[in-house]
mmCIF file of C-alpha atoms in Angstrom:
data_model
loop_
_atom_site.group_PDB
_atom_site.id
_atom_site.type_symbol
_atom_site.label_atom_id
_atom_site.label_comp_id
_atom_site.label_asym_id
_atom_site.label_seq_id
_atom_site.Cartn_x
_atom_site.Cartn_y
_atom_site.Cartn_z
ATOM 1 C CA MET A 651 0.000 0.000 0.000
ATOM 2 C CA ILE A 652 2.829 2.356 0.829
ATOM 3 C CA ARG A 653 4.414 1.457 -2.476
ATOM 4 C CA GLY A 654 1.201 2.327 -4.315
ATOM 5 C CA ALA A 655 1.018 5.682 -2.556
ATOM 6 C CA LEU A 656 4.599 6.483 -3.522
ATOM 7 C CA LEU A 657 3.874 5.601 -7.143
ATOM 8 C CA GLY A 658 0.817 7.849 -7.027
ATOM 9 C CA ILE A 659 2.842 10.751 -5.689
ATOM 10 C CA ILE A 660 5.498 10.242 -8.349
ATOM 11 C CA TRP A 661 2.840 10.147 -11.076
ATOM 12 C CA MET A 662 1.169 13.326 -9.831
ATOM 13 C CA THR A 663 4.527 15.072 -9.639
ATOM 14 C CA TYR A 664 5.283 14.008 -13.219
ATOM 15 C CA CYS A 665 1.925 15.292 -14.456
ATOM 16 C CA VAL A 666 2.349 18.632 -12.681
ATOM 17 C CA CYS A 667 5.855 19.030 -14.061
ATOM 18 C CA ALA A 668 4.722 18.079 -17.540
ATOM 19 C CA SER A 669 1.847 20.539 -17.313
ATOM 20 C CA PHE A 670 4.175 23.258 -16.082
ATOM 21 C CA GLN A 671 6.656 22.427 -18.801
ATOM 22 C CA GLN A 672 3.929 22.681 -21.459
ATOM 23 C CA GLU A 673 3.027 26.166 -20.265
ATOM 24 C CA THR A 674 6.587 27.444 -20.313
ATOM 25 C CA THR A 675 8.092 25.528 -23.235
ATOM 26 C CA PHE A 676 6.361 24.967 -26.548
ATOM 27 C CA ILE A 677 7.135 24.487 -30.207
ATOM 28 C CA TYR A 678 5.169 24.854 -33.441
ATOM 29 C CA ASN A 679 6.499 23.327 -36.646
ATOM 30 C CA GLY A 680 3.653 24.963 -38.508
ATOM 31 C CA PHE A 681 0.245 25.886 -37.097
ATOM 32 C CA HIS A 682 -2.627 23.429 -37.474
ATOM 33 C CA GLN A 683 -6.266 24.500 -37.403
ATOM 34 C CA GLY A 684 -7.855 23.748 -34.042
ATOM 35 C CA ASP A 685 -4.676 22.173 -32.663
ATOM 36 C CA HIS A 686 -2.955 25.173 -31.147
ATOM 37 C CA HIS A 687 -3.051 27.476 -28.127
ATOM 38 C CA ILE A 688 -2.753 30.715 -30.053
ATOM 39 C CA HIS A 689 -5.011 33.660 -29.281
ATOM 40 C CA LEU A 690 -5.714 35.726 -32.419
ATOM 41 C CA GLN A 691 -6.644 39.410 -32.498
ATOM 42 C CA GLU A 692 -7.744 41.830 -35.220
ATOM 43 C CA GLY A 693 -6.747 40.541 -38.684
ATOM 44 C CA ALA A 694 -4.566 37.651 -37.528
ATOM 45 C CA LYS A 695 -5.585 34.145 -38.609
ATOM 46 C CA ILE A 696 -4.286 30.662 -39.288
ATOM 47 C CA ILE A 697 -4.680 29.883 -42.981
ATOM 48 C CA PRO A 698 -6.630 26.637 -43.474
ATOM 49 C CA LYS A 699 -4.726 23.750 -45.067
ATOM 50 C CA LYS A 700 -1.540 25.832 -45.214
ATOM 51 C CA ASP A 701 -0.684 25.698 -41.475
ATOM 52 C CA VAL A 702 0.618 29.259 -41.562
ATOM 53 C CA LEU A 703 -0.008 31.985 -38.999
ATOM 54 C CA GLN A 704 -0.828 35.197 -40.887
ATOM 55 C CA LEU A 705 -0.805 38.505 -38.994
ATOM 56 C CA THR A 706 -2.340 40.771 -41.647
ATOM 57 C CA ASN A 707 -3.983 40.126 -44.981
ATOM 58 C CA ALA A 708 -3.840 42.174 -48.182
ATOM 59 C CA THR A 709 -5.575 45.196 -46.656
ATOM 60 C CA SER A 710 -4.106 48.599 -45.844
ATOM 61 C CA THR A 711 -4.202 50.148 -42.338
ATOM 62 C CA GLN A 712 -4.736 46.813 -40.622
ATOM 63 C CA ILE A 713 -3.483 45.338 -37.352
ATOM 64 C CA GLY A 714 -2.915 41.673 -36.583
ATOM 65 C CA ARG A 715 -1.697 40.084 -33.331
ATOM 66 C CA ALA A 716 -1.181 36.513 -32.157
ATOM 67 C CA PHE A 717 -0.337 35.456 -28.552
ATOM 68 C CA PHE A 718 0.446 32.226 -26.867
ATOM 69 C CA ALA A 719 -2.886 31.718 -25.111
ATOM 70 C CA LYS A 720 -1.418 31.198 -21.632
ATOM 71 C CA HIS A 721 0.688 33.732 -19.841
ATOM 72 C CA ILE A 722 4.291 32.977 -18.854
ATOM 73 C CA GLU A 723 4.868 33.324 -15.133
ATOM 74 C CA PHE A 724 8.077 33.210 -13.144
ATOM 75 C CA LYS A 725 8.240 32.130 -9.523
ATOM 76 C CA PRO A 726 10.106 34.358 -7.086
ATOM 77 C CA SER A 727 12.886 31.791 -6.996
ATOM 78 C CA GLU A 728 13.240 31.702 -10.776
ATOM 79 C CA PRO A 729 15.391 34.054 -12.832
ATOM 80 C CA VAL A 730 13.387 36.029 -15.381
ATOM 81 C CA SER A 731 14.807 34.839 -18.679
ATOM 82 C CA PHE A 732 13.625 33.351 -21.955
ATOM 83 C CA SER A 733 14.765 32.177 -25.377
ATOM 84 C CA THR A 734 12.729 32.023 -28.532
ATOM 85 C CA HIS A 735 13.357 30.979 -32.088
ATOM 86 C CA PHE A 736 10.858 31.630 -34.866
ATOM 87 C CA VAL A 737 10.718 31.546 -38.650
ATOM 88 C CA CYS A 738 8.799 34.299 -40.446
ATOM 89 C CA ALA A 739 8.370 35.684 -43.931
ATOM 90 C CA LEU A 740 7.463 39.172 -45.133
ATOM 91 C CA VAL A 741 5.881 38.823 -48.569
ATOM 92 C CA PRO A 742 5.327 42.059 -50.531
ATOM 93 C CA VAL A 743 1.945 42.598 -52.157
ATOM 94 C CA THR A 744 2.281 46.225 -53.293
ATOM 95 C CA ALA A 745 5.262 48.299 -54.346
ATOM 96 C CA VAL A 746 4.912 50.539 -51.274
ATOM 97 C CA SER A 747 6.647 49.245 -48.163
ATOM 98 C CA SER A 748 4.701 48.511 -45.005
ATOM 99 C CA HIS A 749 5.828 48.570 -41.379
ATOM 100 C CA GLY A 750 7.009 45.024 -40.836
ATOM 101 C CA MET A 751 6.308 42.935 -37.728
ATOM 102 C CA THR A 752 7.505 42.320 -34.184
ATOM 103 C CA PHE A 753 7.995 39.632 -31.585
ATOM 104 C CA PHE A 754 6.915 41.106 -28.267
ATOM 105 C CA VAL A 755 6.671 40.465 -24.541
ATOM 106 C CA SER A 756 3.870 42.411 -22.858
ATOM 107 C CA HIS A 757 2.164 42.910 -19.510
ATOM 108 C CA SER A 758 -1.296 42.239 -20.999
ATOM 109 C CA THR A 759 -3.076 41.516 -24.277
ATOM 110 C CA ASP A 760 -4.876 44.867 -24.283
ATOM 111 C CA PHE A 761 -3.327 47.256 -26.826
ATOM 112 C CA LYS A 762 -6.057 49.881 -26.815
ATOM 113 C CA GLY A 763 -5.028 53.037 -28.648
ATOM 114 C CA SER A 764 -2.481 51.422 -30.977
ATOM 115 C CA GLN A 765 -2.536 52.740 -34.536
ATOM 116 C CA PRO A 766 -3.090 50.504 -37.591
ATOM 117 C CA SER A 767 -1.254 52.810 -39.949
ATOM 118 C CA ARG A 768 2.107 52.424 -38.223
ATOM 119 C CA TYR A 769 3.933 51.377 -35.057
ATOM 120 C CA PHE A 770 3.456 47.613 -35.698
ATOM 121 C CA GLY A 771 -0.012 47.547 -34.119
ATOM 122 C CA LEU A 772 1.561 47.957 -30.646
ATOM 123 C CA PHE A 773 2.156 51.655 -30.152
ATOM 124 C CA ASN A 774 0.895 55.099 -31.097
ATOM 125 C CA ALA A 775 2.671 58.411 -31.367
ATOM 126 C CA ASN A 776 2.974 58.560 -27.562
ATOM 127 C CA GLY A 777 4.197 54.977 -27.173
ATOM 128 C CA SER A 778 2.177 52.195 -25.553
ATOM 129 C CA ALA A 779 -0.887 53.630 -23.868
ATOM 130 C CA SER A 780 -2.452 50.581 -22.233
ATOM 131 C CA THR A 781 0.285 48.008 -21.618
ATOM 132 C CA ARG A 782 4.010 47.686 -21.066
ATOM 133 C CA VAL A 783 5.939 46.174 -23.979
ATOM 134 C CA LEU A 784 9.342 44.881 -24.988
ATOM 135 C CA ALA A 785 9.474 44.285 -28.743
ATOM 136 C CA VAL A 786 11.975 43.140 -31.344
ATOM 137 C CA GLU A 787 11.029 44.782 -34.643
ATOM 138 C CA LEU A 788 11.703 43.686 -38.200
ATOM 139 C CA ASP A 789 11.129 47.067 -39.820
ATOM 140 C CA ILE A 790 10.800 47.663 -43.574
ATOM 141 C CA ALA A 791 9.823 51.349 -43.528
ATOM 142 C CA LYS A 792 11.871 54.373 -42.577
ATOM 143 C CA ALA A 793 9.809 56.595 -40.288
ATOM 144 C CA GLU A 794 11.419 59.939 -39.517
ATOM 145 C CA ASP A 795 9.389 60.566 -36.356
ATOM 146 C CA VAL A 796 10.788 57.459 -34.670
ATOM 147 C CA LEU A 797 14.324 58.011 -35.947
ATOM 148 C CA ASP A 798 14.554 54.863 -38.068
ATOM 149 C CA ILE A 799 18.009 54.300 -39.514
ATOM 150 C CA ASP A 800 16.744 52.901 -42.840
ATOM 151 C CA ASP A 801 13.909 50.894 -44.384
ATOM 152 C CA ASN A 802 15.474 47.472 -43.700
ATOM 153 C CA HIS A 803 16.547 47.138 -40.091
ATOM 154 C CA VAL A 804 16.125 45.236 -36.842
ATOM 155 C CA GLY A 805 15.519 47.069 -33.577
ATOM 156 C CA ILE A 806 14.773 46.633 -29.871
ATOM 157 C CA ASP A 807 11.843 48.718 -28.610
ATOM 158 C CA VAL A 808 10.824 49.447 -25.020
ATOM 159 C CA ASN A 809 7.318 50.901 -24.611
ATOM 160 C CA SER A 810 7.825 52.932 -27.793
ATOM 161 C CA ALA A 811 8.475 52.552 -31.508
ATOM 162 C CA VAL A 812 11.697 54.507 -31.007
ATOM 163 C CA SER A 813 14.321 51.766 -30.833
ATOM 164 C CA VAL A 814 16.826 51.780 -27.987
ATOM 165 C CA VAL A 815 19.233 50.018 -30.350
ATOM 166 C CA SER A 816 18.965 49.046 -34.030
ATOM 167 C CA ALA A 817 21.075 47.852 -36.947
ATOM 168 C CA PRO A 818 20.633 47.200 -40.687
ATOM 169 C CA ALA A 819 19.385 43.670 -41.304
ATOM 170 C CA SER A 820 22.342 41.293 -41.621
ATOM 171 C CA TYR A 821 23.842 38.164 -40.111
ATOM 172 C CA PHE A 822 27.341 37.073 -39.202
ATOM 173 C CA SER A 823 28.622 34.261 -41.387
ATOM 174 C CA ASP A 824 30.994 32.032 -39.431
ATOM 175 C CA LYS A 825 32.091 30.431 -42.685
ATOM 176 C CA GLU A 826 33.071 33.720 -44.350
ATOM 177 C CA GLY A 827 33.962 35.545 -41.134
ATOM 178 C CA ARG A 828 31.936 38.648 -41.966
ATOM 179 C CA LYS A 829 28.470 40.195 -41.887
ATOM 180 C CA ILE A 830 26.168 39.536 -44.831
ATOM 181 C CA ASP A 831 23.241 41.821 -45.601
ATOM 182 C CA MET A 832 19.690 40.471 -45.711
ATOM 183 C CA LYS A 833 16.534 41.889 -47.262
ATOM 184 C CA LEU A 834 13.660 41.515 -44.821
ATOM 185 C CA VAL A 835 10.816 41.972 -47.297
ATOM 186 C CA SER A 836 12.154 39.466 -49.822
ATOM 187 C CA GLY A 837 9.346 36.969 -49.300
ATOM 188 C CA GLU A 838 11.922 34.362 -48.217
ATOM 189 C CA PRO A 839 11.795 32.698 -44.765
ATOM 190 C CA ILE A 840 13.907 34.370 -42.077
ATOM 191 C CA GLN A 841 15.083 32.796 -38.834
ATOM 192 C CA VAL A 842 15.070 35.009 -35.734
ATOM 193 C CA TRP A 843 16.555 34.224 -32.316
ATOM 194 C CA VAL A 844 15.847 36.327 -29.219
ATOM 195 C CA ASP A 845 17.640 35.453 -25.983
ATOM 196 C CA TYR A 846 17.196 37.266 -22.679
ATOM 197 C CA GLU A 847 19.095 36.567 -19.468
ATOM 198 C CA GLY A 848 19.922 38.868 -16.590
ATOM 199 C CA THR A 849 19.707 42.296 -18.234
ATOM 200 C CA THR A 850 21.136 41.265 -21.602
ATOM 201 C CA LEU A 851 18.996 40.859 -24.697
ATOM 202 C CA ASN A 852 20.582 39.404 -27.846
ATOM 203 C CA VAL A 853 18.932 39.269 -31.271
ATOM 204 C CA SER A 854 20.173 37.283 -34.280
ATOM 205 C CA ILE A 855 18.754 36.642 -37.737
ATOM 206 C CA ALA A 856 19.765 34.340 -40.586
ATOM 207 C CA PRO A 857 18.398 32.726 -43.767
ATOM 208 C CA LEU A 858 16.288 29.601 -43.369
ATOM 209 C CA HIS A 859 18.939 26.876 -43.744
ATOM 210 C CA ASN A 860 21.718 28.621 -41.792
ATOM 211 C CA GLN A 861 22.800 27.796 -38.275
ATOM 212 C CA LYS A 862 22.395 30.348 -35.526
ATOM 213 C CA PRO A 863 25.213 32.919 -35.939
ATOM 214 C CA SER A 864 27.909 32.915 -33.284
ATOM 215 C CA ARG A 865 27.641 36.701 -33.035
ATOM 216 C CA PRO A 866 24.293 38.453 -32.451
ATOM 217 C CA LEU A 867 23.141 41.286 -34.670
ATOM 218 C CA LEU A 868 21.898 43.325 -31.680
ATOM 219 C CA SER A 869 22.856 43.222 -28.033
ATOM 220 C CA SER A 870 21.622 45.417 -25.206
ATOM 221 C CA THR A 871 22.846 44.980 -21.639
ATOM 222 C CA SER A 872 20.409 47.373 -19.976
ATOM 223 C CA ILE A 873 17.056 45.586 -20.404
ATOM 224 C CA ASN A 874 15.201 45.013 -17.124
ATOM 225 C CA LEU A 875 12.243 42.865 -18.152
ATOM 226 C CA THR A 876 10.539 42.770 -14.757
ATOM 227 C CA GLU A 877 10.559 46.533 -14.680
ATOM 228 C CA ILE A 878 9.234 46.767 -18.235
ATOM 229 C CA VAL A 879 6.279 44.417 -17.714
ATOM 230 C CA GLN A 880 5.956 45.488 -14.064
ATOM 231 C CA GLY A 881 6.013 42.002 -12.659
ATOM 232 C CA ARG A 882 6.985 38.388 -13.237
ATOM 233 C CA ARG A 883 3.986 37.538 -15.422
ATOM 234 C CA MET A 884 3.935 38.188 -19.148
ATOM 235 C CA PHE A 885 2.460 37.321 -22.530
ATOM 236 C CA VAL A 886 4.488 36.564 -25.661
ATOM 237 C CA GLY A 887 3.459 36.807 -29.290
ATOM 238 C CA PHE A 888 3.669 38.608 -32.611
ATOM 239 C CA SER A 889 2.170 41.778 -33.994
ATOM 240 C CA GLY A 890 2.146 43.615 -37.297
ATOM 241 C CA SER A 891 0.424 46.403 -39.212
ATOM 242 C CA THR A 892 0.192 47.274 -42.880
ATOM 243 C CA GLY A 893 0.024 51.058 -42.996
ATOM 244 C CA SER A 894 -0.533 52.487 -46.468
ATOM 245 C CA GLY A 895 1.326 49.646 -48.154
ATOM 246 C CA VAL A 896 0.500 45.970 -48.022
ATOM 247 C CA VAL A 897 2.844 43.198 -46.902
ATOM 248 C CA ASN A 898 1.701 39.726 -45.876
ATOM 249 C CA GLN A 899 3.349 38.870 -42.548
ATOM 250 C CA TYR A 900 3.632 35.153 -41.867
ATOM 251 C CA VAL A 901 4.969 33.057 -38.983
ATOM 252 C CA LEU A 902 5.872 29.550 -40.160
ATOM 253 C CA GLY A 903 7.307 28.067 -36.962
ATOM 254 C CA TRP A 904 7.885 29.070 -33.353
ATOM 255 C CA SER A 905 9.754 27.680 -30.376
ATOM 256 C CA PHE A 906 9.798 29.242 -26.895
ATOM 257 C CA SER A 907 11.290 28.377 -23.548
ATOM 258 C CA LYS A 908 12.146 30.027 -20.245
ATOM 259 C CA SER A 909 15.782 29.152 -20.761
ATOM 260 C CA MET A 910 18.109 28.744 -23.693
ATOM 261 C CA ALA A 911 19.119 25.275 -22.538
ATOM 262 C CA SER A 912 15.570 23.909 -22.812
ATOM 263 C CA LEU A 913 14.669 25.613 -26.098
ATOM 264 C CA GLN A 914 13.499 23.009 -28.604
ATOM 265 C CA LYS A 915 14.866 23.152 -32.110
ATOM 266 C CA ILE A 916 12.476 23.910 -34.974
ATOM 267 C CA ASP A 917 12.369 21.184 -37.611
ATOM 268 C CA ILE A 918 12.937 23.137 -40.807
ATOM 269 C CA SER A 919 11.811 20.209 -42.960
ATOM 270 C CA LYS A 920 8.334 20.286 -41.371
ATOM 271 C CA LEU A 921 7.682 23.983 -41.872
ATOM 272 C CA PRO A 922 4.953 25.090 -44.294
ATOM 273 C CA LYS A 923 5.692 27.259 -47.279
ATOM 274 C CA ALA A 924 4.994 30.973 -47.112
ATOM 275 C CA PRO A 925 2.053 31.744 -49.422
ATOM 276 C CA HIS A 926 2.804 34.200 -52.187
ATOM 277 C CA PRO A 927 0.374 36.352 -54.157
ATOM 278 C CA SER A 928 -1.353 34.397 -56.895
ATOM 279 C CA ASN A 929 0.694 34.110 -60.058
ATOM 280 C CA LYS A 930 -2.478 34.290 -62.158
ATOM 281 C CA ASN A 931 -2.288 38.067 -62.351
ATOM 282 C CA LYS A 932 1.401 37.829 -63.145
ATOM 283 C CA TYR A 933 0.754 35.363 -65.971
ATOM 284 C CA LYS A 934 -2.096 37.539 -67.245
ATOM 285 C CA SER A 935 0.194 40.535 -67.274
ATOM 286 C CA ILE A 936 2.919 38.625 -69.129
ATOM 287 C CA LEU A 937 0.373 37.262 -71.616
ATOM 288 C CA LEU A 938 -1.010 40.745 -72.164
ATOM 289 C CA ASP A 939 2.485 42.104 -72.772
ATOM 290 C CA VAL A 940 3.186 39.311 -75.276
ATOM 291 C CA LEU A 941 -0.098 39.907 -77.110
ATOM 292 C CA LEU A 942 0.507 43.654 -77.245
ATOM 293 C CA GLY A 943 4.010 43.009 -78.562
ATOM 294 C CA LEU A 944 2.716 40.671 -81.276
ATOM 295 C CA LEU A 945 -0.002 43.170 -82.195
ATOM 296 C CA GLY A 946 2.611 45.911 -82.447
ATOM 297 C CA LEU A 947 4.762 43.748 -84.713
ATOM 298 C CA LEU A 948 1.732 42.913 -86.849
ATOM 299 C CA VAL A 949 0.796 46.578 -87.257
ATOM 300 C CA LEU A 950 4.407 47.461 -88.039
ATOM 301 C CA GLY A 951 4.561 44.672 -90.636
ATOM 302 C CA LEU A 952 1.320 45.866 -92.262
ATOM 303 C CA LEU A 953 2.577 49.449 -92.424
ATOM 304 C CA LEU A 954 5.899 48.333 -93.882
ATOM 305 C CA GLY A 955 4.124 46.127 -96.432
ATOM 306 C CA ALA A 956 1.800 48.989 -97.416
ATOM 307 C CA TYR A 957 4.772 51.308 -97.824
ATOM 308 C CA ILE A 958 6.668 48.858 -100.021
ATOM 309 C CA TYR A 959 3.543 48.139 -102.081
ATOM 310 C CA ARG A 960 2.867 51.841 -102.598
ATOM 311 C CA ARG A 961 6.477 52.563 -103.489
ATOM 312 C CA ASN A 962 6.542 49.759 -106.058
ATOM 313 C CA LEU A 963 3.141 50.798 -107.402
ATOM 314 C CA TYR A 964 4.256 54.325 -108.149
ATOM 315 C CA ALA A 965 7.882 53.569 -108.933
ATOM 316 C CA GLU A 966 9.305 54.777 -112.280
ATOM 317 C CA VAL A 967 9.503 52.075 -114.921
ATOM 318 C CA LYS A 968 12.985 51.797 -116.398
ATOM 319 C CA GLU A 969 13.326 51.342 -120.108
ATOM 320 C CA ASP A 970 15.496 48.584 -121.505
ATOM 321 C CA TRP A 971 18.228 50.906 -122.731
ATOM 322 C CA GLU A 972 18.592 52.375 -119.229
ATOM 323 C CA LYS A 973 19.900 49.069 -117.919
ATOM 324 C CA GLU A 974 23.143 49.677 -119.816
ATOM 325 C CA TYR A 975 23.528 53.430 -119.399
ATOM 326 C CA GLY A 976 21.693 54.074 -116.189
ATOM 327 C CA PRO A 977 18.586 56.239 -115.594
ATOM 328 C CA LEU A 978 18.697 59.740 -117.022
ATOM 329 C CA ARG A 979 15.790 61.334 -115.173
ATOM 330 C CA TYR A 980 14.908 63.455 -112.179
ATOM 331 C CA SER A 981 12.437 62.745 -109.416
ATOM 332 C CA TYR A 982 9.282 64.754 -109.040
ATOM 333 C CA LYS A 983 10.555 66.096 -105.748
ATOM 334 C CA SER A 984 13.795 67.324 -107.326
ATOM 335 C CA LEU A 985 11.921 68.999 -110.174
ATOM 336 C CA TYR A 986 9.446 70.580 -107.793
ATOM 337 C CA LYS A 987 12.236 72.060 -105.694
ATOM 338 C CA ALA A 988 14.263 73.178 -108.744
ATOM 339 C CA THR A 989 11.313 75.026 -110.288
ATOM 340 C CA LYS A 990 10.097 76.407 -106.964
ATOM 341 C CA GLY A 991 6.797 74.664 -107.284
ATOM 342 C CA PHE A 992 6.744 74.749 -111.115
ATOM 343 C CA SER A 993 6.755 78.521 -111.186
ATOM 344 C CA LYS A 994 6.347 80.153 -114.664
ATOM 345 C CA THR A 995 9.631 82.008 -114.143
ATOM 346 C CA GLU A 996 11.571 78.891 -113.221
ATOM 347 C CA PHE A 997 11.309 76.690 -116.381
ATOM 348 C CA LEU A 998 13.965 74.076 -116.983
ATOM 349 C CA ASP A 999 15.309 73.101 -120.440
ATOM 350 C CA ALA A 1000 13.247 70.272 -121.825
ATOM 351 C CA ARG A 1001 16.087 67.852 -122.474
ATOM 352 C CA PRO A 1002 15.000 64.814 -124.549
ATOM 353 C CA SER A 1003 15.969 61.292 -123.672
ATOM 354 C CA MET A 1004 18.828 59.536 -125.502
ATOM 355 C CA GLU A 1005 16.409 57.459 -127.523
ATOM 356 C CA GLN A 1006 14.573 60.634 -128.620
ATOM 357 C CA VAL A 1007 17.821 62.315 -129.699
ATOM 358 C CA VAL A 1008 18.770 59.328 -131.843
ATOM 359 C CA GLN A 1009 15.314 59.300 -133.423
ATOM 360 C CA TYR A 1010 15.517 63.053 -134.147
ATOM 361 C CA LEU A 1011 18.993 62.783 -135.747
ATOM 362 C CA ASN A 1012 17.986 59.830 -137.913
ATOM 363 C CA GLY A 1013 14.869 61.606 -139.063
ATOM 364 C CA ASN A 1014 12.610 58.883 -137.759
ATOM 365 C CA VAL A 1015 10.662 61.302 -135.559
ATOM 366 C CA ALA A 1016 9.638 64.864 -136.340
ATOM 367 C CA MET A 1017 11.237 67.540 -134.260
ATOM 368 C CA PRO A 1018 8.937 69.188 -131.694
ATOM 369 C CA LYS A 1019 7.797 72.697 -132.315
ATOM 370 C CA ILE A 1020 9.869 75.270 -130.525
ATOM 371 C CA TRP A 1021 8.411 78.675 -129.783
ATOM 372 C CA PRO A 1022 10.385 81.829 -129.205
ATOM 373 C CA TYR A 1023 9.666 81.885 -125.474
ATOM 374 C CA SER A 1024 9.745 78.213 -124.741
ATOM 375 C CA PRO A 1025 12.760 76.277 -123.398
ATOM 376 C CA GLY A 1026 14.956 74.723 -126.030
ATOM 377 C CA ILE A 1027 16.196 71.178 -126.508
ATOM 378 C CA GLY A 1028 19.253 70.226 -124.548
ATOM 379 C CA ALA A 1029 21.380 73.238 -123.793
ATOM 380 C CA LEU A 1030 19.729 75.397 -126.523
ATOM 381 C CA THR A 1031 17.544 78.339 -125.594
ATOM 382 C CA PRO A 1032 16.603 79.726 -129.052
ATOM 383 C CA THR A 1033 14.632 82.736 -127.816
ATOM 384 C CA THR A 1034 16.208 85.052 -130.492
ATOM 385 C CA LEU A 1035 16.073 82.705 -133.521
ATOM 386 C CA SER A 1036 13.735 83.380 -136.425
ATOM 387 C CA PRO A 1037 11.341 80.666 -137.703
ATOM 388 C CA LYS A 1038 13.685 79.996 -140.656
ATOM 389 C CA GLN A 1039 16.596 79.466 -138.324
ATOM 390 C CA LEU A 1040 14.532 76.876 -136.475
ATOM 391 C CA SER A 1041 14.539 74.487 -139.373
ATOM 392 C CA LEU A 1042 15.373 70.855 -138.815
ATOM 393 C CA GLU A 1043 18.666 71.140 -140.620
ATOM 394 C CA SER A 1044 19.984 74.145 -138.734
ATOM 395 C CA LEU A 1045 18.690 72.746 -135.463
ATOM 396 C CA SER A 1046 20.401 69.428 -136.094
ATOM 397 C CA LEU A 1047 23.674 71.170 -136.918
ATOM 398 C CA SER A 1048 23.397 73.367 -133.871
ATOM 399 C CA MET A 1049 22.588 70.378 -131.670
ATOM 400 C CA SER A 1050 25.475 68.384 -133.134
ATOM 401 C CA SER A 1051 27.818 71.273 -132.491
ATOM 402 C CA SER A 1052 26.525 71.735 -128.970
ATOM 403 C CA LEU A 1053 26.596 68.074 -128.117
ATOM 404 C CA SER A 1054 30.100 67.618 -129.489
ATOM 405 C CA ASN A 1055 31.467 69.859 -126.763
ATOM 406 C CA ASN A 1056 30.323 68.380 -123.513
ATOM 407 C CA SER A 1057 27.369 66.032 -123.880
ATOM 408 C CA MET A 1058 27.411 62.321 -123.510
ATOM 409 C CA PHE A 1059 24.603 62.081 -126.047
ATOM 410 C CA ILE A 1060 26.863 62.695 -129.104
ATOM 411 C CA THR A 1061 29.185 59.901 -128.048
ATOM 412 C CA ASN A 1062 26.300 57.543 -127.732
ATOM 413 C CA THR A 1063 24.912 58.718 -131.094
ATOM 414 C CA ILE A 1064 28.181 58.057 -132.936
ATOM 415 C CA GLN A 1065 28.519 54.586 -131.459
ATOM 416 C CA TYR A 1066 24.922 53.663 -131.762
ATOM 417 C CA GLY A 1067 23.827 56.012 -134.546
ATOM 418 C CA SER A 1068 21.619 53.523 -136.230
ATOM 419 C CA GLY A 1069 19.224 53.736 -133.285
ATOM 420 C CA ARG A 1070 17.546 50.879 -131.564
#
């Protein structure tokens, strides 16, 4: 009987310890619907079938918070300390940056007076009005009023959005022996470690498959948590707001413990994927761009074809003899410019073609009538010749004499005098 009583006491002690351990140490390798102890506020939700904790959806000026449902309490004999490791993802929805998200430790779950347009859904312009807060911010917007260093930084906040210490987002690579920059709002999973012991708070970040860096990104040695939360009882969770831009803030996994030694390791292989905006709109946009490009090419091809068709339709037809000697003609545009719009005072000599000259010289074609005030043939301008002097014979002699000096026509006539 005594043995049975001892076994009963041992069993009760085990159950109490296990229950206590569950309240102070927990781990989520993804969040399952109905199988969690997470208290959701405002726009926060767990996405069905995706096992992802989402703080805000694709809506501007929205707040979302998620707490572990039970408070964390420290006995007078216990040191106030904790360690947490979580994996999150900030997925952009619009081109305008939002205000990121935080992990926080608070005195209560009442954040009355916090603003949805900024301050992570925890604070307002005057700080935290209704509760005491310690927060680690992943900030993707540079706010001048809270003295942000840039639009991609990590900071430690105490009862205010003005960070007591902050640094551009990066992690220390033990392999390369240097800091490597990280983009918080890349949509890729980010690991975050927050460790508090004594009065020292260390914060580290790294890509999903990296080990915890040996050097923290931030370290503050003047954090008195019991003074901040005004006691040894606190709530832990996440908060975010969208502001004027929209960023989907996801938590994929979370581990928490009162001490670093008992912190359970997140199983990266079991974590859900961070949802991204539907690619349907992206594919539609690409398809539209392709169709517009093809339509542009089609229109350009039609215009080019019409131009070539019109040019060929109205192109000058070359005579057979021009293939050997080349074209001896002027374009309409050249003639129009030379005569200043075919002005009556700007006549040009009416030079005949080579074939016409040969026909005139052989007597096969009658010479055209030439009037006293009309332009002559070739280089002749017989404005002072009498009708008798304009006979075929004298004109032929004059033309032969003129052409013998500088015209190519006489050479062609001597070689090919018999005509065509």
